[in-house]
XYZ file of C-alpha atoms in Angstrom:
638
model
C -2.289 4.265 17.627
C 1.161 5.695 18.247
C 3.774 6.269 15.558
C 1.544 5.106 12.737
C 3.557 7.346 10.413
C 6.593 5.094 10.593
C 4.666 2.572 8.542
C 4.427 5.078 5.702
C 7.030 3.601 3.428
C 6.486 -0.038 4.224
C 5.809 -2.049 1.226
C 6.863 -5.646 1.410
C 9.174 -8.607 1.205
C 11.210 -10.483 -1.343
C 10.051 -14.006 -0.601
C 6.664 -15.752 -0.991
C 3.833 -14.742 1.291
C 3.884 -17.927 3.359
C 7.602 -17.588 4.062
C 9.234 -18.719 7.289
C 9.806 -16.216 10.073
C 12.031 -15.994 13.096
C 9.714 -15.670 16.099
C 12.121 -13.378 17.938
C 11.965 -15.347 21.174
C 13.403 -18.700 22.216
C 10.872 -21.509 22.786
C 10.008 -22.146 26.416
C 9.223 -25.643 27.630
C 6.908 -26.164 30.636
C 6.705 -29.299 32.747
C 3.459 -30.630 34.186
C 2.243 -28.329 36.979
C 4.585 -25.424 36.108
C 3.002 -21.991 36.510
C 2.213 -20.383 33.150
C 1.971 -16.621 33.505
C -0.930 -14.739 31.942
C -0.043 -11.111 31.225
C -2.372 -8.249 30.349
C -1.680 -5.560 27.759
C -3.405 -2.274 26.874
C -7.130 -2.030 26.189
C -7.707 -0.738 22.671
C -10.626 0.388 20.502
C -10.677 0.899 16.742
C -13.309 3.605 17.240
C -11.183 5.919 19.384
C -7.540 4.871 18.688
C -6.817 5.891 22.312
C -5.373 2.888 24.218
C -5.681 2.621 28.010
C -3.837 0.704 30.709
C -5.650 -2.483 31.770
C -5.727 -1.405 35.399
C -7.178 2.026 34.546
C -10.514 0.270 35.196
C -11.460 -1.567 38.366
C -10.296 -5.059 37.423
C -8.845 -7.601 39.832
C -5.239 -6.758 40.704
C -2.400 -9.195 41.525
C -1.831 -9.735 45.260
C 1.851 -8.786 45.135
C 1.133 -5.544 43.291
C 1.177 -4.578 39.609
C 4.511 -5.184 37.886
C 5.242 -3.857 34.421
C 7.139 -6.117 32.015
C 10.332 -4.866 30.393
C 9.439 -3.237 27.089
C 11.425 -1.897 24.169
C 11.079 1.522 22.540
C 8.875 0.107 19.772
C 6.372 -1.261 22.292
C 6.152 2.093 24.094
C 5.606 3.888 20.787
C 2.744 1.571 19.863
C 1.074 2.114 23.242
C 1.770 -1.363 24.679
C 1.815 -1.673 28.490
C 2.358 -5.322 29.444
C 1.721 -6.147 33.130
C 1.193 -9.153 35.369
C -2.262 -10.468 36.285
C -3.870 -12.366 39.190
C -4.876 -15.364 37.032
C -3.276 -18.647 38.147
C -2.571 -21.189 35.391
C -0.619 -24.434 35.779
C 0.528 -26.539 32.835
C -1.999 -29.244 31.862
C -4.109 -28.703 34.996
C -7.751 -27.906 34.234
C -9.547 -25.626 36.701
C -13.222 -24.710 36.817
C -15.260 -22.071 38.626
C -12.196 -20.350 40.092
C -12.970 -17.138 41.949
C -10.607 -14.300 40.991
C -11.854 -11.479 43.223
C -14.882 -9.492 44.327
C -14.912 -5.843 43.242
C -17.151 -3.070 44.610
C -18.243 -0.770 41.779
C -18.914 2.830 42.739
C -20.707 5.334 40.515
C -17.492 6.633 38.907
C -16.406 3.021 38.187
C -19.766 2.366 36.523
C -19.424 5.466 34.339
C -15.901 4.465 33.315
C -16.955 0.899 32.428
C -20.008 2.101 30.480
C -17.865 4.514 28.442
C -15.297 1.801 27.680
C -17.967 -0.746 26.694
C -19.798 1.800 24.530
C -16.579 2.464 22.582
C -16.104 -1.322 22.167
C -12.738 -1.561 23.897
C -11.009 -4.930 23.782
C -8.687 -6.741 26.198
C -5.313 -7.895 24.890
C -3.980 -10.771 26.975
C -0.741 -12.686 26.454
C 0.506 -16.143 27.424
C 4.095 -17.107 26.538
C 4.252 -14.143 24.115
C 1.143 -15.391 22.289
C -1.878 -13.032 22.106
C -5.347 -14.226 23.059
C -7.738 -15.151 20.273
C -11.392 -14.464 21.028
C -14.327 -16.912 21.057
C -17.655 -15.062 21.307
C -20.891 -16.966 21.968
C -24.386 -15.832 21.050
C -27.748 -17.538 20.618
C -27.185 -17.946 16.863
C -23.487 -18.724 16.403
C -19.960 -18.820 17.827
C -17.333 -16.451 16.358
C -13.557 -16.900 16.629
C -11.258 -13.960 15.854
C -7.468 -13.985 16.015
C -6.694 -10.262 16.057
C -7.749 -7.437 18.340
C -8.371 -9.394 21.555
C -11.791 -9.869 23.188
C -14.305 -7.225 24.303
C -14.631 -5.812 27.820
C -18.415 -6.175 27.573
C -21.344 -5.293 25.332
C -24.389 -3.043 25.197
C -28.041 -3.948 24.799
C -30.103 -0.818 24.424
C -29.300 1.487 27.330
C -27.843 -1.309 29.478
C -24.178 -2.328 29.571
C -23.010 -5.825 30.507
C -19.502 -6.753 31.612
C -17.723 -10.009 30.801
C -16.873 -11.102 34.347
C -16.184 -14.798 33.601
C -13.652 -16.141 31.078
C -12.949 -19.628 29.799
C -9.182 -19.644 29.224
C -8.300 -22.314 26.658
C -4.589 -23.037 26.191
C -3.318 -25.392 23.493
C 0.009 -27.124 24.063
C 2.326 -29.292 21.983
C 3.656 -32.229 24.033
C 7.368 -33.066 23.856
C 9.538 -35.674 25.573
C 10.817 -33.205 28.178
C 7.638 -31.154 28.682
C 5.142 -29.107 26.676
C 5.101 -25.845 24.735
C 2.239 -23.362 24.446
C 1.001 -23.191 20.824
C -2.481 -21.667 21.168
C -4.386 -19.299 23.462
C -8.126 -18.573 23.357
C -10.404 -16.615 25.675
C -14.166 -17.237 25.723
C -15.823 -14.451 27.785
C -19.230 -14.640 29.494
C -21.378 -12.289 31.522
C -22.838 -13.994 34.609
C -24.528 -12.537 37.692
C -23.017 -14.904 40.216
C -24.905 -16.167 43.274
C -23.565 -18.003 46.307
C -25.218 -21.136 47.608
C -28.064 -20.456 50.052
C -27.655 -16.730 49.304
C -24.596 -16.547 51.536
C -22.573 -13.326 51.714
C -18.792 -13.032 51.176
C -16.654 -9.989 51.991
C -14.116 -10.742 49.228
C -11.027 -10.714 51.465
C -9.874 -14.334 51.400
C -10.753 -16.524 48.398
C -10.353 -19.661 50.564
C -13.342 -18.583 52.690
C -15.631 -17.948 49.692
C -18.881 -19.973 49.735
C -19.665 -22.313 46.800
C -21.315 -20.764 43.728
C -24.586 -21.925 42.219
C -23.923 -20.152 38.920
C -20.929 -22.207 37.783
C -19.857 -25.813 37.975
C -16.627 -27.059 39.567
C -16.726 -30.159 37.349
C -16.809 -28.498 33.931
C -16.476 -25.252 31.985
C -19.044 -22.483 31.729
C -21.411 -22.828 28.763
C -23.593 -20.130 27.232
C -26.827 -22.086 27.743
C -26.295 -22.433 31.522
C -26.285 -18.675 32.165
C -29.430 -17.535 33.949
C -28.863 -13.826 34.632
C -26.298 -11.484 33.071
C -24.001 -9.150 35.032
C -25.093 -5.594 34.377
C -22.663 -2.725 34.974
C -24.134 -0.942 37.996
C -23.200 0.205 41.483
C -22.582 -2.783 43.754
C -20.530 -5.978 43.956
C -19.216 -7.807 40.889
C -17.626 -11.245 41.196
C -14.930 -12.198 38.653
C -14.345 -15.901 37.897
C -12.491 -18.050 35.368
C -12.069 -21.565 33.994
C -8.830 -22.992 32.588
C -8.742 -25.783 29.996
C -5.673 -27.390 28.406
C -5.815 -29.046 25.007
C -3.075 -31.084 23.323
C -2.301 -29.900 19.770
C -0.351 -31.193 16.773
C 0.731 -27.629 15.900
C 4.455 -27.211 16.428
C 5.884 -24.248 18.321
C 7.519 -22.778 15.191
C 4.124 -22.702 13.415
C 1.978 -21.372 16.262
C 1.748 -17.855 14.756
C 0.552 -19.088 11.353
C -3.157 -19.036 12.200
C -2.832 -15.476 13.579
C -1.011 -14.161 10.521
C -3.462 -15.753 8.090
C -6.360 -14.909 10.477
C -7.542 -18.471 9.790
C -7.523 -17.681 6.052
C -10.051 -14.868 6.483
C -8.470 -13.042 3.519
C -7.849 -15.520 0.681
C -4.615 -15.317 -1.287
C -6.561 -14.674 -4.485
C -7.357 -11.151 -3.216
C -3.638 -10.381 -3.091
C -3.104 -12.077 -6.449
C -5.803 -9.835 -7.879
C -3.827 -6.859 -6.568
C -0.617 -8.153 -8.182
C -2.307 -8.842 -11.540
C -3.978 -5.425 -11.453
C -0.633 -3.742 -10.768
C 1.209 -5.802 -13.392
C -1.333 -4.874 -16.066
C -0.803 -1.187 -15.302
C 2.972 -1.601 -15.628
C 2.595 -3.563 -18.875
C 0.316 -0.855 -20.270
C 2.849 1.841 -19.419
C 5.795 -0.202 -20.695
C 4.080 -0.869 -24.036
C 3.257 2.835 -24.256
C 6.906 3.723 -23.714
C 8.111 1.196 -26.281
C 5.568 2.141 -28.965
C 5.590 5.907 -28.597
C 8.811 6.962 -26.977
C 11.369 4.534 -28.344
C 10.036 4.918 -31.894
C 9.719 8.694 -31.636
C 13.062 9.116 -29.896
C 14.873 7.058 -32.538
C 13.282 9.193 -35.264
C 14.091 12.409 -33.396
C 17.714 11.447 -32.702
C 18.233 10.355 -36.329
C 16.752 13.648 -37.575
C 18.748 15.804 -35.181
C 22.036 14.043 -35.942
C 21.624 13.986 -39.747
C 24.125 16.099 -41.663
C 22.195 18.804 -43.539
C 22.742 19.369 -47.261
C 23.642 22.847 -48.561
C 20.095 23.362 -49.829
C 18.644 22.491 -46.399
C 21.113 24.852 -44.717
C 20.146 27.665 -47.098
C 16.469 27.069 -46.350
C 17.208 27.704 -42.651
C 14.390 25.499 -41.609
C 12.913 26.054 -38.200
C 13.511 23.111 -35.948
C 11.017 22.045 -33.342
C 10.964 19.552 -30.507
C 13.057 18.770 -27.481
C 16.429 19.524 -29.140
C 15.604 23.222 -29.202
C 15.776 23.500 -25.406
C 19.165 21.745 -25.074
C 20.735 24.986 -23.858
C 18.218 25.404 -21.015
C 17.140 21.885 -20.111
C 19.822 21.491 -17.411
C 19.384 24.972 -16.007
C 18.958 24.677 -12.177
C 15.322 24.409 -11.039
C 13.517 27.616 -10.342
C 12.322 28.587 -7.842
C 13.893 27.193 -4.634
C 16.758 25.005 -5.906
C 17.956 24.389 -2.333
C 14.554 23.129 -1.183
C 14.397 20.900 -4.252
C 17.728 19.293 -3.309
C 16.561 18.832 0.303
C 13.300 17.115 -0.728
C 15.081 14.813 -3.194
C 17.640 13.817 -0.549
C 14.956 13.101 2.065
C 12.916 11.131 -0.489
C 15.935 8.965 -1.283
C 16.508 8.430 2.449
C 12.911 7.240 2.903
C 13.142 4.994 -0.164
C 16.294 3.280 1.125
C 14.807 2.975 4.616
C 11.615 1.408 3.262
C 13.470 -1.051 1.098
C 15.814 -2.086 3.920
C 12.876 -2.509 6.321
C 11.165 -4.750 3.784
C 14.312 -6.841 3.403
C 14.438 -7.445 7.166
C 10.717 -8.224 7.266
C 11.288 -10.696 4.427
C 13.730 -12.840 6.369
C 11.526 -12.755 9.465
C 13.358 -10.435 11.864
C 10.270 -8.237 12.165
C 7.778 -10.930 13.165
C 4.707 -9.821 15.177
C 5.984 -12.208 17.864
C 8.818 -9.754 18.427
C 6.666 -6.838 19.554
C 7.811 -3.355 18.589
C 10.502 -4.678 16.235
C 8.893 -3.142 13.146
C 8.768 0.341 14.671
C 12.357 0.077 15.926
C 13.551 -1.135 12.500
C 11.888 1.809 10.741
C 13.353 4.324 13.202
C 16.879 2.897 13.231
C 17.050 2.436 9.450
C 15.713 5.959 8.852
C 18.407 7.316 11.156
C 21.172 5.282 9.473
C 20.027 6.344 5.994
C 20.621 9.972 7.010
C 23.997 9.719 5.291
C 22.187 8.939 1.997
C 20.013 12.064 2.226
C 22.986 14.230 3.247
C 25.126 13.011 0.336
C 22.432 13.227 -2.362
C 21.070 16.647 -1.351
C 24.618 18.081 -1.040
C 25.743 16.804 -4.431
C 22.560 17.996 -6.097
C 22.863 21.427 -4.496
C 26.506 21.647 -5.574
C 25.403 20.801 -9.137
C 23.006 23.761 -8.927
C 26.057 25.929 -8.046
C 24.618 26.598 -4.573
C 26.860 28.313 -2.024
C 24.913 27.950 1.251
C 25.799 24.307 1.855
C 25.461 24.566 5.668
C 21.890 25.817 5.304
C 21.046 23.061 2.806
C 22.431 20.325 5.076
C 20.614 21.735 8.126
C 17.312 21.700 6.232
C 17.983 18.087 5.175
C 18.695 17.025 8.757
C 15.774 18.842 10.394
C 12.926 19.524 7.949
C 11.083 16.183 7.560
C 12.092 14.702 10.963
C 11.219 18.052 12.566
C 7.707 18.085 11.070
C 7.154 14.505 12.264
C 8.530 15.221 15.742
C 6.415 18.359 16.252
C 3.254 16.486 15.220
C 4.203 13.519 17.371
C 4.755 15.726 20.444
C 1.396 17.416 19.795
C -0.350 14.018 19.675
C 1.568 12.918 22.764
C 0.270 15.898 24.745
C -3.329 15.192 23.627
C -3.031 11.503 24.614
C -1.483 12.465 27.964
C -4.600 14.514 28.768
C -6.622 11.322 28.213
C -4.224 9.353 30.484
C -3.691 6.987 27.564
C -0.845 4.478 27.225
C -0.381 5.988 23.746
C 1.375 8.869 25.504
C 4.968 7.656 25.740
C 7.136 7.992 28.883
C 9.772 10.715 29.167
C 12.702 8.287 28.825
C 11.331 6.901 25.550
C 10.936 10.453 24.275
C 14.520 11.183 25.312
C 15.671 8.062 23.423
C 13.869 9.292 20.283
C 15.491 12.720 20.492
C 18.905 11.093 21.156
C 18.458 8.958 18.007
C 17.713 12.089 15.997
C 20.335 14.467 17.339
C 22.973 11.921 18.315
C 22.979 9.701 15.220
C 20.772 11.020 12.409
C 22.004 14.631 12.322
C 25.756 13.738 12.432
C 25.213 11.148 9.661
C 23.426 13.727 7.482
C 26.354 16.135 7.902
C 28.853 13.338 7.248
C 27.028 12.395 4.039
C 26.875 16.065 3.040
C 30.629 16.421 3.600
C 31.343 13.649 1.093
C 28.631 15.014 -1.224
C 30.298 18.419 -1.414
C 33.702 16.782 -1.871
C 32.415 14.836 -4.884
C 32.532 16.660 -8.253
C 29.127 17.995 -9.379
C 27.046 16.037 -11.875
C 28.065 16.524 -15.484
C 25.443 17.150 -18.120
C 25.751 16.331 -21.851
C 24.835 19.871 -22.946
C 25.999 23.239 -21.651
C 23.849 26.190 -20.682
C 23.825 28.240 -23.895
C 22.077 31.415 -22.823
C 22.436 33.685 -19.829
C 18.832 34.756 -20.346
C 16.440 31.802 -20.109
C 14.593 30.833 -23.288
C 10.948 31.859 -23.449
C 8.615 28.900 -23.059
C 5.841 28.912 -25.708
C 2.227 28.788 -24.586
C 1.337 25.231 -23.566
C -1.852 23.319 -24.420
C -4.144 22.640 -21.430
C -3.263 18.956 -21.284
C 0.417 19.810 -20.747
C -0.221 22.339 -17.978
C 1.508 21.689 -14.655
C -1.750 21.202 -12.731
C -3.138 18.651 -15.195
C 0.033 16.544 -15.582
C 0.628 16.520 -11.815
C -2.923 15.335 -11.085
C -2.812 12.690 -13.824
C 0.667 11.489 -12.851
C -0.397 10.032 -9.497
C -3.442 8.061 -10.672
C -1.677 5.052 -12.210
C 0.911 4.560 -9.427
C -1.888 4.707 -6.846
C -3.989 2.314 -8.925
C -1.086 -0.136 -8.864
C -1.010 -0.338 -5.057
C -4.430 0.598 -3.666
C -5.631 -2.988 -3.012
C -2.569 -3.844 -0.913
C -2.796 -0.405 0.712
C -6.218 -1.370 2.073
C -4.672 -4.267 4.020
C -1.856 -2.056 5.308
C -4.434 0.456 6.598
C -6.345 -2.393 8.258
C -3.207 -3.466 10.110
C -2.538 0.110 11.213
C -6.005 1.140 12.355
C -8.160 -2.014 12.718
C -5.713 -4.060 14.868
C -5.258 -6.671 12.130
C -2.051 -8.614 11.537
C -0.269 -7.894 8.263
C 2.432 -10.252 7.152
C 1.999 -11.037 3.438
C 5.223 -9.203 2.639
C 5.819 -11.366 -0.435
C 2.835 -9.845 -2.209
C 3.594 -6.369 -0.951
C 7.184 -6.453 -2.150
C 5.966 -7.044 -5.685
C 3.505 -4.164 -5.344
C 6.248 -1.950 -3.895
C 8.550 -2.631 -6.849
C 5.665 -2.143 -9.286
C 4.879 1.200 -7.607
C 8.469 2.373 -8.151
C 8.494 1.236 -11.795
C 5.092 2.853 -12.439
C 6.201 6.164 -10.904
C 9.359 6.129 -13.035
C 7.551 5.286 -16.284
C 4.653 7.731 -15.981
C 7.024 10.570 -15.064
C 9.377 9.843 -17.962
C 6.468 9.736 -20.453
C 5.040 13.059 -19.270
C 8.516 14.608 -19.138
C 9.098 13.642 -22.795
C 5.809 15.250 -23.872
C 6.751 18.357 -21.900
C 10.177 18.661 -23.559
C 8.652 18.077 -27.007
C 6.451 21.080 -26.290
C 9.648 23.098 -25.648
C 8.985 23.475 -21.910
C 12.278 22.836 -20.103
C 11.010 23.415 -16.526
C 10.987 19.683 -15.797
C 12.770 19.519 -12.432
C 9.949 20.414 -10.067
C 7.294 18.956 -12.349
C 8.957 15.530 -12.431
C 9.026 15.480 -8.626
C 5.403 16.600 -8.282
C 4.086 14.307 -11.046
C 4.904 11.032 -9.306
C 4.692 12.630 -5.843
C 0.991 13.299 -6.430
C 0.464 9.579 -5.687
C 0.423 10.728 -2.044
C -2.598 12.961 -2.753
C -4.636 9.937 -3.823
C -3.336 7.956 -0.838
C -4.607 10.689 1.491
C -7.992 10.875 -0.276
C -8.317 7.083 -0.077
C -7.418 7.125 3.615
C -10.122 9.774 4.189
C -12.674 7.432 2.578
C -11.352 4.515 4.656
C -11.782 6.568 7.852
C -15.535 5.906 7.904
C -14.782 2.223 8.683
C -13.555 3.267 12.139
C -16.996 4.729 12.997
C -15.350 7.435 15.141
C -17.177 9.657 17.613
C -14.307 11.403 19.447
C -12.594 14.513 18.088
C -9.222 13.108 19.170
C -9.699 10.163 16.761
C -10.002 12.611 13.858
C -6.855 14.442 14.962
C -4.801 11.258 15.403
C -5.985 9.583 12.206
C -5.610 12.496 9.818
C -2.433 13.653 11.546
C -0.708 10.301 11.112
C -2.117 9.765 7.627
C -0.861 13.244 6.720
C 2.625 12.222 7.897
C 2.359 8.962 5.964
C 1.229 10.811 2.821
C 4.098 13.300 3.178
C 6.578 10.404 3.362
C 5.005 8.789 0.274
C 5.113 12.157 -1.526
C 8.843 12.514 -0.877
C 9.589 8.888 -1.782
C 7.622 8.718 -5.028
C 8.694 12.263 -5.937
C 12.358 11.302 -5.610
C 11.769 8.214 -7.783
C 10.124 10.393 -10.457
C 12.873 13.001 -10.430
C 15.846 10.622 -10.580
C 14.133 8.688 -13.390
C 13.710 11.905 -15.381
C 17.283 12.966 -14.620
C 18.566 9.690 -16.090
C 16.217 10.033 -19.070
C 17.141 13.621 -19.980
C 20.873 12.926 -19.643
C 20.424 9.884 -21.865
C 18.533 11.577 -24.711
C 20.566 14.790 -24.771
C 23.765 12.756 -24.643
C 22.734 10.961 -27.842
C 22.442 14.031 -30.102
C 25.040 16.338 -31.632
C 24.699 19.919 -30.479
C 26.217 22.755 -32.508
């Protein structure tokens, strides 16, 4: 469950949903009889979000000792711990009723297994970088799932049963010079094994083990042949496995397709519904802008620019509308102009990072086959985009005639990353107390801090240097009065609270369907790779935020309220409020029963919502800035 917040700004890709991807690893060809290594990864549960090392429980260990695979920073941050296993697989060689080891469960082992099974923890095994799909048998039906691995065991009433036998099914694509692994399934069973003639085995040397009566050396284990199930209790537990190889027409380059589509579990029409829903919202807003704003603006600009006759001048008619506030409309935001500049700069940084991440995901560099690549991309791109936030916040602050540029730049470099880092360290400490793999090693933490202080902070200051060197923004009208104009009393529907709450509804409505699938990939261990659909939704979200903010800003200015800076940011930024509320409703799907799950979930969703707030807020503000400069630049001011 680590670093879920880095997914906050992810939206999508620029090519169709079934686009090609670069697997991130070179294909490996095996010859007949070559050893094919089976690796084990963390055990994970959607109910707790606290991953554990595979060997934290009393499973069979490799004879030469446990060896951890080389992992990148992204894998550590997502809690992955890939290690070797004692399973022996050889290309195209079927094996049945293989004894793995005999384990002696003590009372503390039993308690640990019962707790893990109760929380529905799943194994995550890997062969040739391909995760294990799960085939679960019951009396009624057989279920195949492609995400989330297979369970450690199951509960029936007060009794817990462990899956101590697995049918390992490996699909391969034959070539002229060998074969390539293109599919990997695990079918687990619970069997209370018995030796022939009730013989006893000490478990030391597998070669001296007596024959078993509970499995067949000539064929695989089947559900119907199981007589007694292996209950989790103090005593001996025998672990066994079968290996079956199946030739497949699936080519190596397409082997991930069934995982990413989850065997078409979610039809494309669901995503199309999301796109159509979002497009209708944008069309509604666009028509509203064309009908109301363009017509009204043209009438307003014509009226304001018309040369008055002598009679009209003598009448000294009172003008009304947005022209009246031309002398105050570009007055720096009050209060906290520095903080406003910092938030806008950080929002722009997140927007650029999100868009760049999506572009890389689109061309396939961030395939699930390349574990941890998505997290690394988000981190590295956020760090690189520090120059964008430094430049934009500095130039904006200079436009506000701010003098404390060092303070402004420091806030830009440390505020949002600092909040995320403090929360992350807090979660890391909690996970460390649980001995979870979600708690990252010291060197990975050092690498994170080095990224922040060694690259991000210098880039923010570099961007700020150029921002302060650049001339401040020029506005079409000058500040006319030293004393700010009094804002007339506003109707309730133009109050700040009402417009801010209303402003986030439509942008959220444009993306909530796709957001459901993103949450499922974050918290339910599902694969998410329909970046084509999400890119459209991401672009629609940006357009919707811009349009709704511009419409409400126009109504505000017509009501002679020129305090639009903060309101424009908050109006579209309130999308994050609805995202957080929706995520709170979604939380019930996890069926949590540990306090740490609440802390992790709402902590990371709070970070995600904060990132969305800054991103959408920046979109709203810069849209309004363009709009106000445009309309006030088109009228003649005395």
